[in-house]
Coordinates of N, CA, C and O in Angstrom, one line a residue:
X1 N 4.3 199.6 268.1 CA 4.8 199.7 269.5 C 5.5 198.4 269.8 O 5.1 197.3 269.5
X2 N 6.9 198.6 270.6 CA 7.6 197.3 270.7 C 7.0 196.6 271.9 O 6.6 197.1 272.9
X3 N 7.0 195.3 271.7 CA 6.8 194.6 272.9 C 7.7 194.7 274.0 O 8.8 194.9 273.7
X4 N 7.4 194.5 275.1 CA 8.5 194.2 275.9 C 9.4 195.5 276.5 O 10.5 195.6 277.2
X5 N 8.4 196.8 275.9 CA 9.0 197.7 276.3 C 7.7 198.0 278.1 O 6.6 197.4 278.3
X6 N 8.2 198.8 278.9 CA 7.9 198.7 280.3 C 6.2 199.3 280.0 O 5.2 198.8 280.7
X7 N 5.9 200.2 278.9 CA 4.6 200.4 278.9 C 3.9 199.5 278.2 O 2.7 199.8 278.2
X8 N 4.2 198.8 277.6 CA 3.5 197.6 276.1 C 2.3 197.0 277.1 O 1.2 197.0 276.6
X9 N 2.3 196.5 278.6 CA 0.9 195.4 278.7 C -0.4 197.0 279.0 O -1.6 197.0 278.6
X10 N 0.4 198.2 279.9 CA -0.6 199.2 280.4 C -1.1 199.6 278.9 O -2.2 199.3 278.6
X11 N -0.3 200.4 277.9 CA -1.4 200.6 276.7 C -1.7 199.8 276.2 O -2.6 200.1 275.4
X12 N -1.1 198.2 276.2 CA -2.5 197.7 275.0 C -3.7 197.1 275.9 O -4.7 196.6 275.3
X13 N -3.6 197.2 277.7 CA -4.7 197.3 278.3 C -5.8 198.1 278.2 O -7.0 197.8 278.0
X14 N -5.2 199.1 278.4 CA -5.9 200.8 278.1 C -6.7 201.1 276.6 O -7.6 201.9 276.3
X15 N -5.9 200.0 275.8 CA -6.5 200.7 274.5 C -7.7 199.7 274.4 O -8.9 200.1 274.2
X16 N -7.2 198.1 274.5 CA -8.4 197.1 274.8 C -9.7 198.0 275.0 O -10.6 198.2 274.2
X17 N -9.6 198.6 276.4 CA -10.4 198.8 277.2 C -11.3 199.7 276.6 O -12.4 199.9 277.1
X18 N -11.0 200.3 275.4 CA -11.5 201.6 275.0 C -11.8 203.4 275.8 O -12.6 204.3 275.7
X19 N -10.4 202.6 277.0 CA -10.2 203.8 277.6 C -9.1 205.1 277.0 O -9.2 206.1 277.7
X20 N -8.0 205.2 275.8 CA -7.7 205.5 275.3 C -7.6 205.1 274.0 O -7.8 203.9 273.7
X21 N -7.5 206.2 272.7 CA -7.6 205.6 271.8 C -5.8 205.8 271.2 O -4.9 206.3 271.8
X22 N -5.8 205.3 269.8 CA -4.8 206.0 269.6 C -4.5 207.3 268.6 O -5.4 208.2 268.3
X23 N -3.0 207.3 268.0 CA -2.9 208.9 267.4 C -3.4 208.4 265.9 O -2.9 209.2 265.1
X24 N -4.0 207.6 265.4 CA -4.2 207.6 263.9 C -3.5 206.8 263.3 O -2.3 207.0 263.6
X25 N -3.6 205.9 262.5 CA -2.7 205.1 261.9 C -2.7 204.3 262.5 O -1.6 204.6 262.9
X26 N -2.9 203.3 263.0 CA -2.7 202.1 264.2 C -1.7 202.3 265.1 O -1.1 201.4 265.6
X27 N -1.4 204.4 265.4 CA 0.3 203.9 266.1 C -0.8 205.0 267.6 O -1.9 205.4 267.4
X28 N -0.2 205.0 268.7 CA -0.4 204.7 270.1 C 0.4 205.9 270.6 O -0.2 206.8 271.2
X29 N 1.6 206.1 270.4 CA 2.2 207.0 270.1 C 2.8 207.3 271.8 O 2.9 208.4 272.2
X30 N 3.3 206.1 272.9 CA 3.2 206.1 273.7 C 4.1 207.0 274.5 O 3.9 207.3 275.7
X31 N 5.2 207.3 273.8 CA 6.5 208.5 274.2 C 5.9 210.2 274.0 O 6.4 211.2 274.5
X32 N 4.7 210.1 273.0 CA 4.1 211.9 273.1 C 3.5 212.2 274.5 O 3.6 211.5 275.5
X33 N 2.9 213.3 274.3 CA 2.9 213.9 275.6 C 0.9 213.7 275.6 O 0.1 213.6 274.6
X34 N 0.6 213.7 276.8 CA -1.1 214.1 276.9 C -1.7 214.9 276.7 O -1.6 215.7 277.7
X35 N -2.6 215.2 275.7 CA -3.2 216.5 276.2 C -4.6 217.4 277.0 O -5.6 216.8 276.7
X36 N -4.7 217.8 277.2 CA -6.0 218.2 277.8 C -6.9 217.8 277.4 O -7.6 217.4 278.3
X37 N -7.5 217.8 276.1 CA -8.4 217.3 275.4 C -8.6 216.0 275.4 O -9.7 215.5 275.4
X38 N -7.3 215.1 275.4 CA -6.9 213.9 275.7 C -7.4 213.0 276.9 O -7.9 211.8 276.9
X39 N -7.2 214.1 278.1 CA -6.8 214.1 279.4 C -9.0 213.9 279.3 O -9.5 212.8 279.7
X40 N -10.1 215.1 278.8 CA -11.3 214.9 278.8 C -11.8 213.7 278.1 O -12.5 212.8 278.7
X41 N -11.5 213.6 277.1 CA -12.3 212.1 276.2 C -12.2 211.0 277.4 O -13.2 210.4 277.9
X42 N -10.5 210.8 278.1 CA -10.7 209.6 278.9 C -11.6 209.4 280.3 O -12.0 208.4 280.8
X43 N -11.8 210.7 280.8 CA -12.2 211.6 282.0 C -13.9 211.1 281.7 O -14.5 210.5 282.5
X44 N -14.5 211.5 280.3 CA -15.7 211.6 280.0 C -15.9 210.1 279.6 O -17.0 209.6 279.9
X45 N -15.0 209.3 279.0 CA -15.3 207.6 279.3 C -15.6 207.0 280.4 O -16.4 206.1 280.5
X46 N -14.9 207.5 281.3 CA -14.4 206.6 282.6 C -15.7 207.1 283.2 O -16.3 206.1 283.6
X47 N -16.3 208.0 283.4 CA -17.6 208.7 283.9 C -18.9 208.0 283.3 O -19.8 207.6 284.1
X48 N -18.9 207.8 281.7 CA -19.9 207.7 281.6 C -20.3 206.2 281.7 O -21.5 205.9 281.8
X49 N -18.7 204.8 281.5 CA -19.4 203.6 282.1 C -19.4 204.0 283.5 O -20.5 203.8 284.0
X50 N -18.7 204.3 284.0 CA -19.1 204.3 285.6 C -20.7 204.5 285.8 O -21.4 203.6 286.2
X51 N -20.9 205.4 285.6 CA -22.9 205.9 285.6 C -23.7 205.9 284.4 O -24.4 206.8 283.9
X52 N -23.3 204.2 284.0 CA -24.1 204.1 282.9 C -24.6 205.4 281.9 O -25.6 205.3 281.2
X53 N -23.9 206.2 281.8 CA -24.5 207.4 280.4 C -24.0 206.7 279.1 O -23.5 205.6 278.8
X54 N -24.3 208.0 278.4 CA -23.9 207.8 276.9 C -23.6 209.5 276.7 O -24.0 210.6 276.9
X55 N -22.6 208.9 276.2 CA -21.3 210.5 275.7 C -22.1 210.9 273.9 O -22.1 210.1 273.0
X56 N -22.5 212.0 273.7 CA -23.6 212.3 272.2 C -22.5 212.6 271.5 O -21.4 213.0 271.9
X57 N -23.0 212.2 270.3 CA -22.0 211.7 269.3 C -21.6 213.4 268.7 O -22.3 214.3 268.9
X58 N -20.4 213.3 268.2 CA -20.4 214.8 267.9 C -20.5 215.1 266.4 O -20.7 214.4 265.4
X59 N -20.4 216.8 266.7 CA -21.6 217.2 266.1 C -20.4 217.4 264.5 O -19.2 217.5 264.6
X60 N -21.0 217.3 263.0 CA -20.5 217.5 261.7 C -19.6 218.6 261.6 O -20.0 219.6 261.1
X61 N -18.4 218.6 262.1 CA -17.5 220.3 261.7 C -17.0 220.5 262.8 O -16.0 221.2 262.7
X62 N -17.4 220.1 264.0 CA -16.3 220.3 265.3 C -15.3 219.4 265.6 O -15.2 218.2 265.1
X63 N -14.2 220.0 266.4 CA -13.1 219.3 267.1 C -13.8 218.2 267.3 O -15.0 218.2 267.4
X64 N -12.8 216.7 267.3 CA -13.3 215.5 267.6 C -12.8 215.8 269.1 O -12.7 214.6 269.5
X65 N -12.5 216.5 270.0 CA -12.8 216.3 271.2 C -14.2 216.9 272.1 O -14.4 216.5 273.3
X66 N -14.9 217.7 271.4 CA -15.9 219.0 271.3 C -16.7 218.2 272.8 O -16.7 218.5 274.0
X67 N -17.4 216.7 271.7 CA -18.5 215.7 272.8 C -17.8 215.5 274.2 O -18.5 215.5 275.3
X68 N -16.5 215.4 274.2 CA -16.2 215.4 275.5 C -15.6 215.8 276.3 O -15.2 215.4 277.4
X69 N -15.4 217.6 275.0 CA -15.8 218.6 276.7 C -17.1 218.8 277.1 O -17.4 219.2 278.3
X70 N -17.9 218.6 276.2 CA -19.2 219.3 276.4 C -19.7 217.8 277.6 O -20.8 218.1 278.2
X71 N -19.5 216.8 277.9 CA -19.9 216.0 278.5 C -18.8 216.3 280.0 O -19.2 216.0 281.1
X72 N -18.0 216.6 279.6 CA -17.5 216.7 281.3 C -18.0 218.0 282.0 O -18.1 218.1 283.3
X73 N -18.3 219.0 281.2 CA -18.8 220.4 281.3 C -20.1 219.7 282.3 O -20.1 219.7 283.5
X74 N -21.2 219.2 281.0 CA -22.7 218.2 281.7 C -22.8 217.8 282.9 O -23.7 217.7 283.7
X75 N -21.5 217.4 283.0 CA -21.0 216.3 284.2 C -20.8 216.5 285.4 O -20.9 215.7 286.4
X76 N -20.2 218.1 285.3 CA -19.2 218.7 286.3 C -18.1 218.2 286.7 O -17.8 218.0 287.9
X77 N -17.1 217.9 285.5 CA -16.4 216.9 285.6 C -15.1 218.1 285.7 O -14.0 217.7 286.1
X78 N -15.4 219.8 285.2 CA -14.9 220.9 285.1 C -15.7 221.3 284.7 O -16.7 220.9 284.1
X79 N -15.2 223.0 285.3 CA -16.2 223.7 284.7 C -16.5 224.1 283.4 O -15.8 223.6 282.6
X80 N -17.6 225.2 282.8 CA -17.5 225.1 281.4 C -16.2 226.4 280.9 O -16.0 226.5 279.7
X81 N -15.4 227.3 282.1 CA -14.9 228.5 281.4 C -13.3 227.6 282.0 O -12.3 228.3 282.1
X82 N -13.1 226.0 282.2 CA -11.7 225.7 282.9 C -10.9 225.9 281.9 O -9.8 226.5 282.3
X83 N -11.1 225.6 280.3 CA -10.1 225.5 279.8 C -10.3 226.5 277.8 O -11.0 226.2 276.8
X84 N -9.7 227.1 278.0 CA -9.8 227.8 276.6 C -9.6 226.7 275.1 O -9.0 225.7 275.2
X85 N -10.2 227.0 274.0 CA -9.1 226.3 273.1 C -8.0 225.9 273.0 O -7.6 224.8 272.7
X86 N -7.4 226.8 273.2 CA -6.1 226.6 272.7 C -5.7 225.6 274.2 O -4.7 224.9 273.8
X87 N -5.9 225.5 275.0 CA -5.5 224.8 276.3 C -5.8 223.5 275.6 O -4.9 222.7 275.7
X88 N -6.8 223.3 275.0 CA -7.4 222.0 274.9 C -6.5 221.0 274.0 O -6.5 219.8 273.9
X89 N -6.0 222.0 273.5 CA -4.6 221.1 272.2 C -3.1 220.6 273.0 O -2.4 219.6 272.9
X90 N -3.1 221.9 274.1 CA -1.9 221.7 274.3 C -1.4 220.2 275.5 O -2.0 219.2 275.8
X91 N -0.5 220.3 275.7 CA 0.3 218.6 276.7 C -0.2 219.2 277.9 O 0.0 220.4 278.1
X92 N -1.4 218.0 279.0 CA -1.7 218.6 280.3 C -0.3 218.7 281.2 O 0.8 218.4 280.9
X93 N -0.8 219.1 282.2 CA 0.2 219.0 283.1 C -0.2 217.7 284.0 O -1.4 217.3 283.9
X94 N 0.7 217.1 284.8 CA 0.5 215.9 286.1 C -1.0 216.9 286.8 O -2.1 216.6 286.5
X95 N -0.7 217.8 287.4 CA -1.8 218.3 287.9 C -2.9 218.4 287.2 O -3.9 218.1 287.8
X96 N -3.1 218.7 285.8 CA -3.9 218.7 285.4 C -4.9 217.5 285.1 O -6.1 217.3 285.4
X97 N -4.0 216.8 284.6 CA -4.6 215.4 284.9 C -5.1 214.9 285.9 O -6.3 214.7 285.8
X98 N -4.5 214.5 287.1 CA -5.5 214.4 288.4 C -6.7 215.1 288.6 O -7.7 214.4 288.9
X99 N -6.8 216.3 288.6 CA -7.4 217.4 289.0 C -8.7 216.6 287.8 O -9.8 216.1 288.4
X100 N -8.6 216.5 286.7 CA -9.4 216.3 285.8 C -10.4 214.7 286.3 O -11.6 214.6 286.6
X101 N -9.5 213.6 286.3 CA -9.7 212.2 286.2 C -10.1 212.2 287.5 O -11.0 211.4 287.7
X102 N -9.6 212.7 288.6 CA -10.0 212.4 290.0 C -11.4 212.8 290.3 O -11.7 212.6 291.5
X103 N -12.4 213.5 289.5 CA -13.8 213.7 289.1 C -14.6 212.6 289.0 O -15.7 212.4 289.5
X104 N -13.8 211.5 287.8 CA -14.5 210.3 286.3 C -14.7 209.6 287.5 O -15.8 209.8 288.1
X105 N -13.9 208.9 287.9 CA -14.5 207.3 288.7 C -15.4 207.8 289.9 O -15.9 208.9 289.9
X106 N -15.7 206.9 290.7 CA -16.7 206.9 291.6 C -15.7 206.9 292.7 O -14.8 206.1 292.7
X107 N -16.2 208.0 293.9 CA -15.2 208.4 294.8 C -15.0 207.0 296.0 O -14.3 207.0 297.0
X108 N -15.7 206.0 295.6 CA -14.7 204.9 296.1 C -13.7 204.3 295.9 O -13.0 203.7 296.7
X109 N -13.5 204.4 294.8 CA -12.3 204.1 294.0 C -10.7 204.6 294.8 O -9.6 204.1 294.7
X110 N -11.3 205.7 295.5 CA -10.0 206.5 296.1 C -9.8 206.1 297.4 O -9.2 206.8 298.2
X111 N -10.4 204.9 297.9 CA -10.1 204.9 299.5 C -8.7 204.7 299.7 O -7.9 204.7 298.8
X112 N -8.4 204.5 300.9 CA -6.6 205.0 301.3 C -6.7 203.5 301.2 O -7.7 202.8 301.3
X113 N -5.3 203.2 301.0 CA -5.0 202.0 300.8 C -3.5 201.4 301.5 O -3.1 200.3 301.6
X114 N -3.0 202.9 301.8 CA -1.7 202.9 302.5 C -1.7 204.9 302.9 O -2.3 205.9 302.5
X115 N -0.9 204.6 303.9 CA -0.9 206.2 305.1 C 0.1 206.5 304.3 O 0.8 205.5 304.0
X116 N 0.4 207.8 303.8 CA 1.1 209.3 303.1 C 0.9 210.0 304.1 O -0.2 210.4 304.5
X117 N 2.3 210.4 304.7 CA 2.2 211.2 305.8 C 1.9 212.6 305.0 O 2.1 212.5 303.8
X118 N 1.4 213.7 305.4 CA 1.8 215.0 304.7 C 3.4 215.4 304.8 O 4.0 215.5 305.9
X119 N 3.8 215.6 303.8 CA 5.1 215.8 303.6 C 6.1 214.9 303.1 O 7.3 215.2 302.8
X120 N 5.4 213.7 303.0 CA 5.8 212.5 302.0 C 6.3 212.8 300.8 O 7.4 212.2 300.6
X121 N 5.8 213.5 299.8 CA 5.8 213.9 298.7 C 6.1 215.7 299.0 O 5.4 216.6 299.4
X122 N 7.9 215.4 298.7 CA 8.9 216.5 298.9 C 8.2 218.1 298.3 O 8.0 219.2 298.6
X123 N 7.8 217.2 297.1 CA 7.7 219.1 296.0 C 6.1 219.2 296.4 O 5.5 219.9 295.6
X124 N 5.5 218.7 297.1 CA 4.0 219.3 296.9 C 3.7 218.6 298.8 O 4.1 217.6 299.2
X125 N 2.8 219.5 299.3 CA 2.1 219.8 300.7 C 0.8 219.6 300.5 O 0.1 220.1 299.7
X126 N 0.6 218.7 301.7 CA -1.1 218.7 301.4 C -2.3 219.8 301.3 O -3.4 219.9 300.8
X127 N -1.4 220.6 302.0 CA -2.5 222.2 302.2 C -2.1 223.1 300.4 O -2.9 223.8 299.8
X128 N -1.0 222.7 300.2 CA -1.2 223.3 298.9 C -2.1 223.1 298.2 O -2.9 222.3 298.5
X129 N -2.3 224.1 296.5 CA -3.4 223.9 295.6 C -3.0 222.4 295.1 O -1.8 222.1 294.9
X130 N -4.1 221.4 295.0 CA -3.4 220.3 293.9 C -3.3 219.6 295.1 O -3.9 218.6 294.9
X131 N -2.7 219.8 296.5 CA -2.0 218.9 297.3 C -3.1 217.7 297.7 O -2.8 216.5 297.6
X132 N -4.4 218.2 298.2 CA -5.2 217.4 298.9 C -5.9 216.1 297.9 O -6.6 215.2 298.3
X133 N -5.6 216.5 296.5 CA -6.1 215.3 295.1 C -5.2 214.6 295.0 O -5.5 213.5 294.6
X134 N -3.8 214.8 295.3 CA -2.5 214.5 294.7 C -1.9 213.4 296.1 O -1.2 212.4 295.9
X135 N -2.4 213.8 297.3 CA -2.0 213.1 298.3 C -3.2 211.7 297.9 O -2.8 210.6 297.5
X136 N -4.9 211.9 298.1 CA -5.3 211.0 298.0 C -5.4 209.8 296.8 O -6.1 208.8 296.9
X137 N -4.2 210.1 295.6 CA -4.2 209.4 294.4 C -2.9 208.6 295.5 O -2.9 207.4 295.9
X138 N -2.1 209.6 295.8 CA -1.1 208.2 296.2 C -1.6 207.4 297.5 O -1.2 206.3 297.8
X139 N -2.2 208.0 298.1 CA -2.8 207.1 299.4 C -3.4 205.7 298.7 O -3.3 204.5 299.0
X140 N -4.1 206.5 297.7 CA -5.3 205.1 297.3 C -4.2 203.7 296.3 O -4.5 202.7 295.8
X141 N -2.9 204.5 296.3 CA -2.1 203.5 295.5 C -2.2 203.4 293.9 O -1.9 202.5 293.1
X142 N -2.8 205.1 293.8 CA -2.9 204.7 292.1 C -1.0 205.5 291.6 O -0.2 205.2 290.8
X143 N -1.0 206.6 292.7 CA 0.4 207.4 291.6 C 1.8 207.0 293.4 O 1.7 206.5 294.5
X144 N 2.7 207.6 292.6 CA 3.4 207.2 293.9 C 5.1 208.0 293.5 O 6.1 207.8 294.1
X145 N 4.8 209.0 292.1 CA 6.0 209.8 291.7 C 7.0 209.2 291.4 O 7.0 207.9 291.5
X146 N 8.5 209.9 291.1 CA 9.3 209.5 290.7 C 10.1 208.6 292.1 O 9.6 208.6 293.2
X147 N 11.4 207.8 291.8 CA 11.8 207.5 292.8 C 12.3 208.2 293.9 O 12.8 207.5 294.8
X148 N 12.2 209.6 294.1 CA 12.3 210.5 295.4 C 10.9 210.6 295.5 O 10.6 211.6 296.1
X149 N 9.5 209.9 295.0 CA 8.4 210.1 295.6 C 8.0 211.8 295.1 O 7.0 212.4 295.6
X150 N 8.8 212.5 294.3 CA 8.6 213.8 294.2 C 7.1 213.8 293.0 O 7.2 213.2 291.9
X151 N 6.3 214.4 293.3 CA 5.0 214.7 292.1 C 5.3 215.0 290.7 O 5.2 214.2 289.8
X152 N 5.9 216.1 290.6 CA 6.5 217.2 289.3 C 5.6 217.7 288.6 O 5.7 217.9 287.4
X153 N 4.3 218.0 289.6 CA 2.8 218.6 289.0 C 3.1 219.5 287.8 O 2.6 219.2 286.7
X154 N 3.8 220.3 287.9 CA 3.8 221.0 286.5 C 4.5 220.5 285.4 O 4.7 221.5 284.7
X155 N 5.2 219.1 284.7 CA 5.8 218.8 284.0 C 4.8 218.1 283.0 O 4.4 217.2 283.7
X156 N 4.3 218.1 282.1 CA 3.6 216.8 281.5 C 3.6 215.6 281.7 O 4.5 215.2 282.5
X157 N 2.9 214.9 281.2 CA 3.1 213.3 281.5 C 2.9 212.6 279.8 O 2.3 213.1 278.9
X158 N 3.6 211.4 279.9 CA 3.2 211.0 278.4 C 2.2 210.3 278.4 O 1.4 210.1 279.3
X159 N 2.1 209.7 277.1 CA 0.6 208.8 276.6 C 1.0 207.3 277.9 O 0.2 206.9 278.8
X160 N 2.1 206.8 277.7 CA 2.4 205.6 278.4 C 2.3 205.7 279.9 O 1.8 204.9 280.6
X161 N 2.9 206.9 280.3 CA 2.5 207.1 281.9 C 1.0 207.6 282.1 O 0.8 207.7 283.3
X162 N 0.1 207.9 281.3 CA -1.2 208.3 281.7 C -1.9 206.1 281.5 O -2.4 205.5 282.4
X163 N -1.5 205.5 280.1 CA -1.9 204.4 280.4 C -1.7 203.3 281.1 O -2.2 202.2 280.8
X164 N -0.7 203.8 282.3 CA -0.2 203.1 283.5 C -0.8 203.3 284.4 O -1.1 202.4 285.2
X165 N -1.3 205.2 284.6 CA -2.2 205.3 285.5 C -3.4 205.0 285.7 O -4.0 204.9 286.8
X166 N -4.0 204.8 284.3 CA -5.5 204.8 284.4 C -5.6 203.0 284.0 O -6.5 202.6 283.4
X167 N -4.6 202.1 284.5 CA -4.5 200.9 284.6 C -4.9 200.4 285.8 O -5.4 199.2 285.9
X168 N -4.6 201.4 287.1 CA -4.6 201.2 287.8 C -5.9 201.8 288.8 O -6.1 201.6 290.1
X169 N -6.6 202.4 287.9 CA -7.8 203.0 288.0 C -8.7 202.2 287.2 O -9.9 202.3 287.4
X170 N -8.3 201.5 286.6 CA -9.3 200.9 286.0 C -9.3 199.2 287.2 O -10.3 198.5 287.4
X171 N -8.2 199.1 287.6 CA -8.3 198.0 288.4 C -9.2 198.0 289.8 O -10.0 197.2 290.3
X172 N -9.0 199.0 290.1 CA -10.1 200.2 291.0 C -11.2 199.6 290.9 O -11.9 198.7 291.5
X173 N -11.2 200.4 289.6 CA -13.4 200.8 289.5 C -13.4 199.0 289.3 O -13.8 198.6 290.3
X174 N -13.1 198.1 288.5 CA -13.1 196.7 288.3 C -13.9 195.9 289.9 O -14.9 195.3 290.2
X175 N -12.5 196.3 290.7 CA -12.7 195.6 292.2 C -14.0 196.1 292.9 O -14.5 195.3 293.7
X176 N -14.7 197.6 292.5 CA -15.8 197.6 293.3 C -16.8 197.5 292.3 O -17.9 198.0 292.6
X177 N -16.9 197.1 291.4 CA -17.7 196.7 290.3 C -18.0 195.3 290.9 O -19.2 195.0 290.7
X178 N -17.6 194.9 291.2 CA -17.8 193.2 291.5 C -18.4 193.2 292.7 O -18.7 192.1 293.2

C-alpha cells in the first residue's frame, strides 16, 4: 500500500487496531470492495470490545467468517435468516453496512453532533427505509456522502472508505471510553 495515498493513515489505523484485517499476503487490498461477511467480522469486533465478550474461535471446516456471523446472530447484531450464503461473499451495499455497524458500538457513540435537516441528503429521506440510520450516522459526524452530500445507499463501498469510516467510529467509542 502506497504511502501518501488519501486512505494510507485510516487503514493502517484500522488494521493496527485489529479492527480490519487484511486480504492475505500482507496486502490490504484497499481499492476492493467490502463484503458482507467483511462488513460482520468488523460489526462482531467492534461489539465484542465494546461489551467486553469474546468472539468463539471457529469451528475446523467452516467459512473463516462462520464465528462472526454466528456472534452477531448471538448478539442481535442481525438476525439469524438476514443474510443467505451466498450474500455473505458478495460486496455490501453503503446501506448495508450502516444498517449492520450501527448495531456494534454503544448507542452513545451516535449522539448528534451537528443538525441534518431531513432532506439534507438529496437521494435518501429520513422516513425512508435506511433513512433514519443513515441521517443519525451523518448527524453524529461519522459519514457525510459524496460532495452533493448524496448517500448512494445502494452502490458498494471499498475496503479504504469502510477504514475511514470505522476511523471515525473508532474515535467515537475512544472519546466515551475515557
Amino acid at each position: 500500500m502506497e504511502e501518501g495515498r488519501w486512505y494510507y493513515s485510516a487503514v493502517t489505523t484500522i488494521a493496527a487496531a485489529g479492527w480490519m484485517n487484511g486480504m492475505g499476503e500482507g496486502t490490504f487490498a484497499p481499492t476492493g470492495t467490502f463484503s458482507v461477511a467483511q462488513v460482520l467480522s468488523v460489526a462482531a469486533r467492534i461489539h465484542a470490545a465494546a461489551n467486553e465478550k469474546e468472539i468463539a474461535a471457529a469451528e475446523e471446516g467452516t467459512p473463516w467468517y462462520t464465528m462472526y456471523v454466528n456472534y452477531c446472530v448471538e448478539n442481535e447484531i442481525i438476525a439469524e435468516d438476514a443474510f443467505t450464503a451466498e450474500d455473505l461473499t458478495r460486496a455490501a451495499t453503503r446501506f448495508e453496512v450502516l444498517a449492520i455497524l450501527d448495531k456494534a458500538p454503544a448507542a452513545s457513540c451516535f449522539e448528534a453532533k451537528r443538525e441534518v435537516a431531513d432532506g439534507y441528503i438529496p437521494d435518501l429521506a429520513e422516513a425512508d427505509e435506511n433513512g433514519a440510520v443513515v441521517y443519525k450516522w451523518y448527524r453524529a459526524g461519522i459519514i457525510d456522502g459524496n460532495a452533493e452530500h448524496e448517500f448512494t445507499g445502494t452502490n458498494t463501498i471499498t475496503r479504504a472508505e469502510a477504514a475511514s469510516i470505522l476511523c471515525r467510529v473508532m474515535d467515537l467509542v475512544d472519546r466515551i471510553a475515557e
